[in-house]
CSV table of C-alpha atoms and ligand atoms in Angstrom, one decimal:
chain,number,residue,atom,x,y,z
A,1,MET,CA,34.3,90.4,74.5
A,2,SER,CA,31.3,92.6,73.5
A,3,GLN,CA,31.3,96.2,73.5
A,4,LYS,CA,28.6,96.1,76.3
A,5,ASP,CA,31.4,94.9,78.8
A,6,SER,CA,32.4,97.7,80.7
A,7,PHE,CA,36.0,99.1,80.0
A,8,SER,CA,37.6,97.8,82.9
A,9,ALA,CA,36.1,94.3,81.8
A,10,ARG,CA,37.7,95.0,78.0
A,11,ALA,CA,41.0,96.1,79.6
A,12,ILE,CA,41.5,92.7,81.4
A,13,ARG,CA,40.6,90.5,78.7
A,14,ALA,CA,40.2,92.1,75.1
A,15,GLY,CA,42.2,90.5,72.3
A,16,TYR,CA,43.1,87.2,74.4
A,17,ASN,CA,41.5,83.7,73.8
A,18,SER,CA,43.1,81.5,76.1
A,19,ALA,CA,41.8,78.3,74.3
A,20,ASP,CA,44.5,79.6,71.3
A,21,HIS,CA,47.4,79.7,74.0
A,22,PHE,CA,47.6,76.4,75.9
A,23,ASN,CA,44.5,77.5,78.0
A,24,SER,CA,47.3,80.2,79.7
A,25,VAL,CA,45.4,82.4,81.9
A,26,ASN,CA,47.9,84.8,81.5
A,27,PRO,CA,49.0,85.9,77.9
A,28,PRO,CA,52.4,83.9,77.4
A,29,ILE,CA,55.6,85.6,76.7
A,30,TYR,CA,56.4,84.4,73.5
A,31,GLN,CA,60.3,84.8,74.0
A,32,THR,CA,61.9,84.2,70.6
A,33,ALA,CA,63.4,86.0,67.9
A,34,SER,CA,61.6,83.3,64.9
A,35,PHE,CA,58.9,80.9,64.6
A,36,ASP,CA,58.8,77.5,62.8
A,37,LEU,CA,57.4,78.0,59.4
A,38,ILE,CA,56.5,74.1,59.1
A,39,ASP,CA,56.4,73.6,56.0
A,40,ILE,CA,56.3,75.5,52.2
A,41,ASP,CA,52.6,76.2,51.8
A,42,ARG,CA,52.1,77.3,55.4
A,43,THR,CA,55.1,79.7,54.8
A,44,ARG,CA,53.1,80.8,51.7
A,45,ARG,CA,50.0,81.5,53.5
A,46,LEU,CA,52.0,83.7,56.2
A,47,TRP,CA,53.6,85.8,53.8
A,48,THR,CA,50.5,86.6,52.4
A,49,GLY,CA,48.5,87.1,55.6
A,50,ALA,CA,46.3,84.3,54.5
A,51,GLU,CA,47.0,82.9,57.7
A,52,ALA,CA,48.0,84.6,61.0
A,53,GLY,CA,51.2,83.7,62.8
A,54,GLY,CA,54.5,84.2,64.2
A,55,ILE,CA,57.4,84.7,61.7
A,56,TYR,CA,60.3,86.8,63.1
A,57,SER,CA,60.4,89.2,66.1
A,58,ARG,CA,61.6,92.2,64.7
A,59,VAL,CA,58.2,92.9,62.6
A,60,GLY,CA,56.1,91.6,65.0
A,61,ASN,CA,55.3,88.9,68.1
A,62,PRO,CA,52.0,86.8,69.2
A,63,THR,CA,52.4,88.7,72.7
A,64,GLY,CA,52.5,92.1,70.8
A,65,GLY,CA,49.7,91.2,68.8
A,66,ILE,CA,47.4,90.6,72.0
A,67,LEU,CA,48.3,93.9,73.0
A,68,GLU,CA,47.6,95.1,69.5
A,69,ALA,CA,44.1,93.7,69.7
A,70,ARG,CA,42.9,95.0,73.0
A,71,ILE,CA,44.0,98.4,72.6
A,72,ALA,CA,42.2,98.5,69.0
A,73,GLU,CA,39.3,97.4,71.1
A,74,LEU,CA,39.6,99.7,74.0
A,75,GLU,CA,40.1,102.7,71.6
A,76,GLY,CA,37.2,101.6,69.3
A,77,GLY,CA,39.7,101.4,66.5
A,78,GLN,CA,40.2,99.1,63.3
A,79,ALA,CA,43.7,97.9,63.8
A,80,ALA,CA,47.2,98.9,65.9
A,81,VAL,CA,50.7,97.9,66.0
A,82,ALA,CA,52.7,97.8,69.0
A,83,LEU,CA,56.2,99.7,68.7
A,84,SER,CA,59.1,100.2,71.0
A,85,SER,CA,58.5,103.7,72.3
A,86,GLY,CA,56.3,106.6,72.0
A,87,MET,CA,58.7,108.5,70.0
A,88,ALA,CA,58.7,105.3,67.2
A,89,ALA,CA,54.8,105.5,67.6
A,90,MET,CA,55.0,109.5,66.6
A,91,THR,CA,57.9,109.3,64.3
A,92,TYR,CA,56.7,106.4,62.4
A,93,THR,CA,53.3,108.1,61.8
A,94,LEU,CA,54.2,111.2,60.7
A,95,LEU,CA,57.0,109.9,58.2
A,96,LEU,CA,54.3,107.6,56.6
A,97,LEU,CA,51.9,110.3,56.7
A,98,GLY,CA,54.2,113.0,55.0
A,99,GLN,CA,56.0,110.4,52.7
A,100,GLY,CA,57.4,112.5,49.9
A,101,GLY,CA,57.3,115.6,52.1
A,102,GLY,CA,54.8,117.6,53.1
A,103,ASN,CA,53.9,120.0,56.4
A,104,ILE,CA,51.7,119.1,59.8
A,105,VAL,CA,49.8,122.0,61.5
A,106,SER,CA,50.4,121.2,65.2
A,107,GLY,CA,49.6,122.9,68.6
A,108,SER,CA,52.7,123.8,70.4
A,109,SER,CA,52.0,122.5,73.9
A,110,LEU,CA,53.7,119.1,73.6
A,111,TYR,CA,55.8,116.7,74.9
A,112,GLY,CA,59.7,118.4,74.6
A,113,ALA,CA,60.9,115.8,72.1
A,114,ALA,CA,57.9,115.7,70.0
A,115,MET,CA,58.3,119.5,69.6
A,116,LEU,CA,61.8,118.9,68.9
A,117,ASN,CA,61.0,116.2,66.5
A,118,LEU,CA,58.6,118.3,64.3
A,119,LEU,CA,61.3,121.3,64.7
A,120,LYS,CA,64.4,119.9,64.0
A,121,PHE,CA,64.2,116.1,62.9
A,122,LEU,CA,61.6,115.7,60.8
A,123,PRO,CA,62.1,118.9,58.3
A,124,ASN,CA,65.4,116.6,57.7
A,125,TYR,CA,63.0,114.2,55.9
A,126,GLY,CA,60.8,117.3,53.9
A,127,ILE,CA,58.1,117.1,56.5
A,128,THR,CA,58.0,120.8,58.1
A,129,THR,CA,55.5,121.9,60.9
A,130,LYS,CA,53.6,125.0,61.1
A,131,PHE,CA,52.5,125.7,64.7
A,132,VAL,CA,49.5,127.5,65.0
A,133,GLU,CA,49.1,130.8,66.8
A,134,ASP,CA,46.3,130.4,69.1
A,135,ARG,CA,46.2,126.6,70.0
A,136,ASN,CA,42.6,126.9,71.7
A,137,ASP,CA,41.0,128.6,68.4
A,138,PRO,CA,39.6,125.9,65.9
A,139,SER,CA,39.9,128.2,62.9
A,140,ALA,CA,43.5,129.0,63.6
A,141,TYR,CA,43.8,125.4,62.4
A,142,GLU,CA,42.0,126.0,59.1
A,143,LYS,CA,44.3,129.1,58.4
A,144,LEU,CA,47.5,127.0,58.2
A,145,ILE,CA,46.3,124.2,56.2
A,146,ASP,CA,47.2,124.1,52.5
A,147,ASP,CA,47.4,121.4,49.8
A,148,ASN,CA,50.5,119.8,50.9
A,149,THR,CA,49.2,119.4,55.0
A,150,LYS,CA,49.4,115.6,55.6
A,151,ALA,CA,48.1,116.1,59.2
A,152,ILE,CA,47.2,117.8,62.2
A,153,TYR,CA,49.0,116.7,65.0
A,154,LEU,CA,47.5,117.5,69.0
A,155,GLU,CA,48.0,116.1,72.2
A,156,SER,CA,44.6,115.3,74.0
A,157,ILE,CA,45.9,116.4,77.4
A,158,SER,CA,49.2,118.4,76.9
A,159,ASN,CA,52.3,117.8,78.6
A,160,PRO,CA,53.4,119.7,80.6
A,161,ASN,CA,50.9,122.4,80.5
A,162,ILE,CA,47.2,120.2,80.9
A,163,GLU,CA,46.2,121.8,78.1
A,164,LEU,CA,42.8,120.5,76.4
A,165,TYR,CA,41.6,121.2,73.2
A,166,ASP,CA,38.0,120.9,71.2
A,167,ILE,CA,39.2,118.0,69.1
A,168,ASP,CA,35.7,117.7,67.7
A,169,ALA,CA,35.9,121.3,66.3
A,170,ILE,CA,39.3,120.8,65.1
A,171,SER,CA,38.7,117.6,63.2
A,172,ALA,CA,35.6,118.8,61.5
A,173,ILE,CA,37.5,121.6,60.3
A,174,ALA,CA,40.6,119.2,59.1
A,175,HIS,CA,38.2,117.0,57.4
A,176,LYS,CA,36.9,119.5,55.4
A,177,HIS,CA,39.9,119.9,53.7
A,178,ASN,CA,40.7,115.7,53.7
A,179,VAL,CA,43.4,116.0,56.5
A,180,PRO,CA,43.8,113.4,59.3
A,181,VAL,CA,43.8,114.3,62.7
A,182,VAL,CA,46.7,112.4,65.0
A,183,VAL,CA,46.0,112.8,68.3
A,184,ASP,CA,48.8,111.8,71.3
A,185,ASN,CA,46.5,110.6,74.0
A,186,THR,CA,49.3,109.5,76.2
A,187,VAL,CA,48.0,111.5,79.5
A,188,ALA,CA,44.6,110.9,78.8
A,189,THR,CA,44.6,107.0,78.0
A,190,PRO,CA,41.5,105.6,76.4
A,191,TYR,CA,40.0,104.9,79.7
A,192,LEU,CA,39.4,108.8,80.0
A,193,TYR,CA,39.1,109.8,76.6
A,194,ARG,CA,38.7,108.4,73.2
A,195,PRO,CA,39.8,110.7,70.5
A,196,PHE,CA,37.9,108.7,68.0
A,197,GLU,CA,34.8,109.4,69.5
A,198,HIS,CA,35.7,113.0,68.8
A,199,GLY,CA,36.6,113.0,65.4
A,200,ALA,CA,40.4,112.1,65.3
A,201,ASP,CA,41.6,109.4,62.8
A,202,ILE,CA,44.7,108.0,64.6
A,203,VAL,CA,46.0,107.8,68.0
A,204,ILE,CA,49.4,107.6,68.9
A,205,TYR,CA,50.6,106.5,72.6
A,206,SER,CA,53.8,106.2,74.9
A,207,ALA,CA,52.5,103.2,76.6
A,208,THR,CA,55.6,103.6,79.0
A,209,LYS,CA,53.3,106.3,80.7
A,210,GLU,CA,49.8,105.6,82.2
A,211,ILE,CA,48.9,102.9,80.1
A,212,ASN,CA,51.8,100.7,81.7
A,213,GLY,CA,51.4,102.6,84.8
A,214,HIS,CA,54.3,101.2,86.8
A,215,GLY,CA,57.4,102.9,85.2
A,216,ASN,CA,59.3,99.8,84.2
A,217,THR,CA,58.9,99.7,80.4
A,218,ILE,CA,59.2,101.5,77.5
A,219,ALA,CA,56.7,101.3,74.9
A,220,GLY,CA,54.7,102.8,72.0
A,221,LEU,CA,51.1,102.3,70.1
A,222,VAL,CA,49.5,103.4,67.1
A,223,VAL,CA,45.9,102.7,66.4
A,224,GLU,CA,43.9,104.0,63.5
A,225,LYS,CA,40.1,104.5,63.7
A,226,GLY,CA,39.6,103.0,59.8
A,227,GLY,CA,37.9,104.3,57.3
A,228,PHE,CA,39.7,107.9,56.6
A,229,PRO,CA,39.2,108.7,53.0
A,230,TYR,CA,42.8,109.3,52.2
A,231,ASP,CA,43.1,111.2,49.1
A,232,GLU,CA,44.7,109.2,46.2
A,233,LYS,CA,46.9,112.3,45.2
A,234,LYS,CA,48.2,113.2,48.5
A,235,PHE,CA,48.6,109.6,49.9
A,236,PRO,CA,49.5,107.9,46.8
A,237,GLN,CA,51.5,105.5,49.4
A,238,PHE,CA,48.1,104.0,50.6
A,239,TYR,CA,47.2,103.3,46.9
A,240,THR,CA,50.2,101.4,45.3
A,241,LYS,CA,49.7,97.7,44.8
A,242,GLU,CA,52.9,95.9,46.3
A,243,TRP,CA,54.3,92.8,45.8
A,244,LYS,CA,54.8,92.8,49.4
A,245,MET,CA,51.4,92.6,50.0
A,246,ARG,CA,50.4,90.3,47.6
A,247,ASP,CA,47.4,87.7,48.5
A,248,LEU,CA,47.7,83.9,48.0
A,249,GLN,CA,47.1,84.5,43.9
A,250,ASP,CA,50.0,86.1,43.8
A,251,ASN,CA,47.6,89.5,43.1
A,252,LYS,CA,49.7,92.7,44.2
A,253,ARG,CA,47.5,94.5,46.8
A,254,THR,CA,47.4,98.0,48.1
A,255,PRO,CA,48.0,98.9,51.9
A,256,ALA,CA,44.3,99.8,51.6
A,257,GLU,CA,43.5,96.1,50.6
A,258,PHE,CA,45.7,94.3,52.8
A,259,ILE,CA,44.2,95.4,56.3
A,260,PRO,CA,40.8,97.1,55.1
A,261,GLY,CA,40.1,100.4,56.3
A,262,ALA,CA,43.6,100.8,57.9
A,263,PRO,CA,46.1,101.3,55.5
A,264,LEU,CA,48.3,103.1,57.9
A,265,ILE,CA,48.5,100.3,60.2
A,266,ALA,CA,49.4,98.1,57.0
A,267,SER,CA,52.1,100.2,56.2
A,268,LEU,CA,53.5,100.4,59.6
A,269,LYS,CA,53.5,96.5,59.6
A,270,ILE,CA,54.8,95.8,56.6
A,271,PHE,CA,57.2,98.2,55.8
A,272,PHE,CA,58.2,100.4,59.0
A,273,THR,CA,58.8,97.4,60.7
A,274,GLU,CA,60.7,95.4,58.6
A,275,PHE,CA,63.2,98.1,57.4
A,276,PHE,CA,63.4,100.2,60.7
A,277,GLY,CA,62.5,97.2,63.1
A,278,GLY,CA,61.0,98.5,66.5
A,279,ALA,CA,58.1,96.3,66.8
A,280,LEU,CA,57.5,96.0,70.7
A,281,GLY,CA,59.3,93.0,72.2
A,282,SER,CA,57.4,90.1,73.8
A,283,PHE,CA,58.5,91.3,77.1
A,284,GLU,CA,57.4,94.6,76.9
A,285,SER,CA,54.1,93.7,75.8
A,286,TYR,CA,53.4,91.5,78.5
A,287,MET,CA,54.2,94.1,80.9
A,288,VAL,CA,51.9,96.6,78.9
A,289,LEU,CA,49.3,93.9,78.8
A,290,GLN,CA,49.5,93.4,82.5
A,291,GLY,CA,49.8,97.1,83.2
A,292,LEU,CA,46.5,97.9,81.3
A,293,SER,CA,44.4,95.5,83.2
A,294,THR,CA,44.5,97.9,86.5
A,295,LEU,CA,44.3,101.2,84.5
A,296,THR,CA,40.7,102.2,85.8
A,297,VAL,CA,41.4,101.8,89.4
A,298,ARG,CA,45.0,103.2,89.1
A,299,LEU,CA,43.1,106.2,87.4
A,300,ASP,CA,40.4,106.5,89.5
A,301,LYS,CA,42.2,106.8,92.8
A,302,LYS,CA,44.9,109.0,91.2
A,303,ILE,CA,42.4,111.7,89.6
A,304,GLN,CA,40.9,112.1,93.2
A,305,THR,CA,44.2,112.6,94.8
A,306,THR,CA,45.1,115.0,92.2
A,307,ARG,CA,42.2,117.1,92.9
A,308,LYS,CA,43.0,117.4,96.1
A,309,ILE,CA,46.6,118.5,95.3
A,310,VAL,CA,45.2,121.0,93.0
A,311,ASP,CA,43.3,122.3,95.9
A,312,TYR,CA,45.9,122.5,98.5
A,313,LEU,CA,48.3,124.2,95.9
A,314,ASP,CA,45.6,126.7,94.8
A,315,SER,CA,45.4,127.6,98.7
A,316,ARG,CA,48.9,128.5,98.8
A,317,SER,CA,49.7,132.1,98.7
A,318,ASP,CA,53.2,131.3,97.7
A,319,VAL,CA,52.3,129.2,94.3
A,320,GLU,CA,51.9,131.5,91.4
A,321,PHE,CA,49.4,129.5,89.3
A,322,VAL,CA,48.3,126.1,89.0
A,323,ARG,CA,47.4,124.3,85.7
A,324,TYR,CA,45.0,121.7,86.0
A,325,PRO,CA,41.7,122.3,84.3
A,326,TYR,CA,40.0,122.3,87.6
A,327,ALA,CA,42.4,124.7,89.1
A,328,ARG,CA,41.1,128.0,90.4
A,329,GLY,CA,40.0,130.0,87.1
A,330,ASN,CA,41.5,127.6,84.8
A,331,LYS,CA,40.1,127.9,81.0
A,332,TYR,CA,39.6,124.3,80.4
A,333,LYS,CA,37.0,123.6,82.9
A,334,GLU,CA,34.4,123.9,80.7
A,335,LEU,CA,36.2,121.1,78.0
A,336,ALA,CA,36.9,119.2,81.2
A,337,ASP,CA,33.3,118.9,82.0
A,338,ARG,CA,32.3,118.2,78.4
A,339,ASP,CA,34.7,115.3,77.4
A,340,PHE,CA,36.3,114.0,80.3
A,341,PRO,CA,33.4,112.8,82.7
A,342,LEU,CA,36.0,110.7,84.5
A,343,GLY,CA,38.5,113.7,84.8
A,344,PRO,CA,41.4,115.2,82.7
A,345,GLY,CA,43.9,112.9,84.5
A,346,ALA,CA,46.6,112.9,87.1
A,347,LEU,CA,48.9,115.2,85.7
A,348,LEU,CA,49.6,119.1,87.1
A,349,SER,CA,51.8,121.6,86.9
A,350,PHE,CA,52.4,124.7,89.0
A,351,GLY,CA,54.5,127.9,88.9
A,352,PHE,CA,56.9,127.8,92.3
A,353,THR,CA,57.4,131.3,93.8
A,354,GLY,CA,61.5,131.6,95.0
A,355,SER,CA,64.8,131.3,93.7
A,356,ARG,CA,66.2,128.6,91.7
A,357,GLU,CA,68.2,127.5,95.1
A,358,GLN,CA,64.9,127.6,96.9
A,359,GLU,CA,63.3,125.6,94.1
A,360,GLY,CA,66.4,123.0,94.2
A,361,ILE,CA,65.6,122.5,97.7
A,362,PHE,CA,62.3,122.2,97.4
A,363,ILE,CA,62.5,119.4,95.0
A,364,LYS,CA,65.1,117.6,97.0
A,365,SER,CA,63.6,117.9,100.2
A,366,LEU,CA,60.4,115.5,98.7
A,367,ASN,CA,60.2,111.9,100.3
A,368,ASN,CA,57.1,110.8,98.2
A,369,PHE,CA,57.9,112.5,94.9
A,370,SER,CA,60.8,111.1,92.5
A,371,TYR,CA,62.6,113.5,90.9
A,372,HIS,CA,62.7,112.3,87.3
A,373,VAL,CA,61.3,112.7,83.4
A,374,ASN,CA,58.6,110.2,83.4
A,375,ILE,CA,54.8,110.8,84.1
A,376,GLY,CA,52.4,108.0,84.6
A,377,ASP,CA,53.6,105.5,87.4
A,378,VAL,CA,52.6,104.1,90.9
A,379,ARG,CA,55.1,106.5,92.5
A,380,SER,CA,54.5,110.5,92.6
A,381,LEU,CA,56.9,112.0,90.5
A,382,ILE,CA,58.2,115.8,90.3
A,383,THR,CA,60.2,117.3,87.3
A,384,ASN,CA,61.2,121.1,86.3
A,385,PRO,CA,60.1,120.7,82.9
A,386,PRO,CA,62.4,124.0,81.7
A,387,GLU,CA,65.7,122.0,82.8
A,388,ASN,CA,65.1,118.9,81.3
A,389,THR,CA,62.3,117.4,79.4
A,390,HIS,CA,61.9,120.8,77.6
A,391,CYS,CA,65.4,122.0,78.3
A,392,GLU,CA,66.9,121.0,74.3
A,393,LEU,CA,64.4,123.5,73.1
A,394,GLU,CA,65.5,127.2,72.6
A,395,HIS,CA,64.1,129.8,74.7
A,396,GLU,CA,61.9,131.1,71.9
A,397,TYR,CA,59.9,128.0,72.3
A,398,HIS,CA,59.4,127.8,75.7
A,399,VAL,CA,57.7,130.9,75.0
A,400,LEU,CA,55.7,129.7,72.2
A,401,ALA,CA,55.2,126.5,74.4
A,402,ASP,CA,54.0,128.6,77.3
A,403,ILE,CA,57.0,126.8,79.7
A,404,PRO,CA,57.8,129.5,82.2
A,405,ALA,CA,61.1,129.1,84.0
A,406,ASN,CA,59.4,128.4,87.3
A,407,LEU,CA,57.5,125.8,85.8
A,408,ILE,CA,57.2,122.4,88.3
A,409,ARG,CA,55.3,119.3,86.8
A,410,LEU,CA,53.8,116.5,89.2
A,411,SER,CA,52.5,113.2,88.1
A,412,ILE,CA,50.3,112.0,90.8
A,413,GLY,CA,50.7,108.2,91.6
A,414,LEU,CA,49.0,105.6,94.3
A,415,GLU,CA,50.0,107.0,97.8
A,416,ASP,CA,47.1,108.4,100.0
A,417,PRO,CA,46.7,112.4,99.0
A,418,GLU,CA,47.4,113.2,103.0
A,419,ASP,CA,50.8,111.4,102.5
A,420,LEU,CA,51.6,113.7,99.6
A,421,ILE,CA,50.2,117.0,100.8
A,422,ALA,CA,52.2,116.6,104.1
A,423,ASP,CA,55.3,115.8,102.1
A,424,LEU,CA,54.7,119.0,99.5
A,425,GLU,CA,54.0,121.2,102.8
A,426,GLN,CA,57.5,120.1,104.4
A,427,ALA,CA,59.3,120.8,101.3
A,428,PHE,CA,57.9,124.1,100.8
A,429,ASP,CA,58.8,125.0,104.5
A,430,LYS,CA,62.3,123.9,104.0
A,431,ALA,CA,62.7,125.7,100.4
A,432,LYS,CA,61.3,129.1,102.5
A,433,LYS,CA,64.1,128.6,104.9
A,434,GLY,CA,66.5,128.4,102.5
B,1,PLP,C1,53.1,113.1,76.0
B,1,PLP,C2,54.1,111.8,75.6
B,1,PLP,N1,54.1,111.7,74.4
B,1,PLP,C3,55.4,110.7,74.1
B,1,PLP,C4,56.3,110.7,74.4
B,1,PLP,C5,57.5,109.9,74.1
B,1,PLP,O1,57.2,108.3,75.0
B,1,PLP,P1,58.5,107.6,75.1
B,1,PLP,O2,59.2,108.2,76.1
B,1,PLP,O3,57.8,106.1,75.3
B,1,PLP,O4,59.2,107.2,73.9
B,1,PLP,C6,56.1,111.2,76.1
B,1,PLP,C7,57.3,111.0,76.8
B,1,PLP,O5,57.6,111.5,78.0
B,1,PLP,C8,55.2,112.1,76.3
B,1,PLP,O6,55.0,112.5,77.5
């Protein structure tokens, strides 16, 4: 494939050559725990990376390898690793960058478990987080960076507030201090936004969401742009010569030598999947590859529908606010115009006016929106984040993340907009009657 091919063409074919797989048109599902090593010389070549091939599926599988190559190409990155969930992608990445202890500087509008991870779990391993006061002000990130800052962490389209950030400006500041920028690009996908083109260094995904797009698989991805000048004192893990990364002549190598330019992915592949497990299974890899091939048509339709739903909600006097860059008066419109020419995704949220009971009736009355915590499905979905996806965060963090008690989140699916608007309308009517 060539970079000149359209995104759609590359989403279907990149990273796969059927001639390497018995001319199978579809990437095969390599459903096996282990692979024949053949002979002792080949074994040595496999272990030193001199020959590519399967060894054991805990540490990687050829179906996952196709997905890794495809996402790295779509993202414009050097290398990628496919993991068993989006949370594995986040936690592995930050545990590795924060090895030996350190801090993360983060925006505070994040998926609930991601925020809880930063607040309560990673500190157990010596990695703390400083949340910026004004996450829309790039200079606020600079104020919190210190000698022990190991990463800046952001969501490109935040869940559930649909906030956008000037990642170009934030990355420029981070790079002044030699700090890598990690972006969770789950809601945007590389079709709508490619963080590396805006200065980010590492992209993570919950591929469970829009990339797979069918609500039937849990998966995560990490992609490294390549070439970040990791400081040797701050990140010695990327400069340590390892026997486990030796070459065919038994010379120990550093992660930076093992996959030139992508030491983070080298370390995740060689150490994290080896010791934590969590490489993405072959069936899940296949499902994500299949979903990815229709990403562009799904998002094109969903974005058009989302704009209509936003206009409909904006027109209702009983909706307290609508959060989407093209909602009335939204402060992210300018950034959306600049950075998201194809549209800022298919997720939106709004403020429900009425009692908790009425909110319950509204949600229960919907026929074309499923009530659950996922996003990025073919089905339209609804949830009330304060009571589920973000309910494990204490009240003060709801305030910090700007998640009011009446917040409702919609993930728009592939139904026609008329069906969805009619459905919302009848549910609002029922809720009003009580
Ligand atoms: C923005 C975002 N990032 C990460 C995750 C975690 O992904 P997973 O559920 O695949 O572990 C989610 C899950 O909802 C999410 O919405």
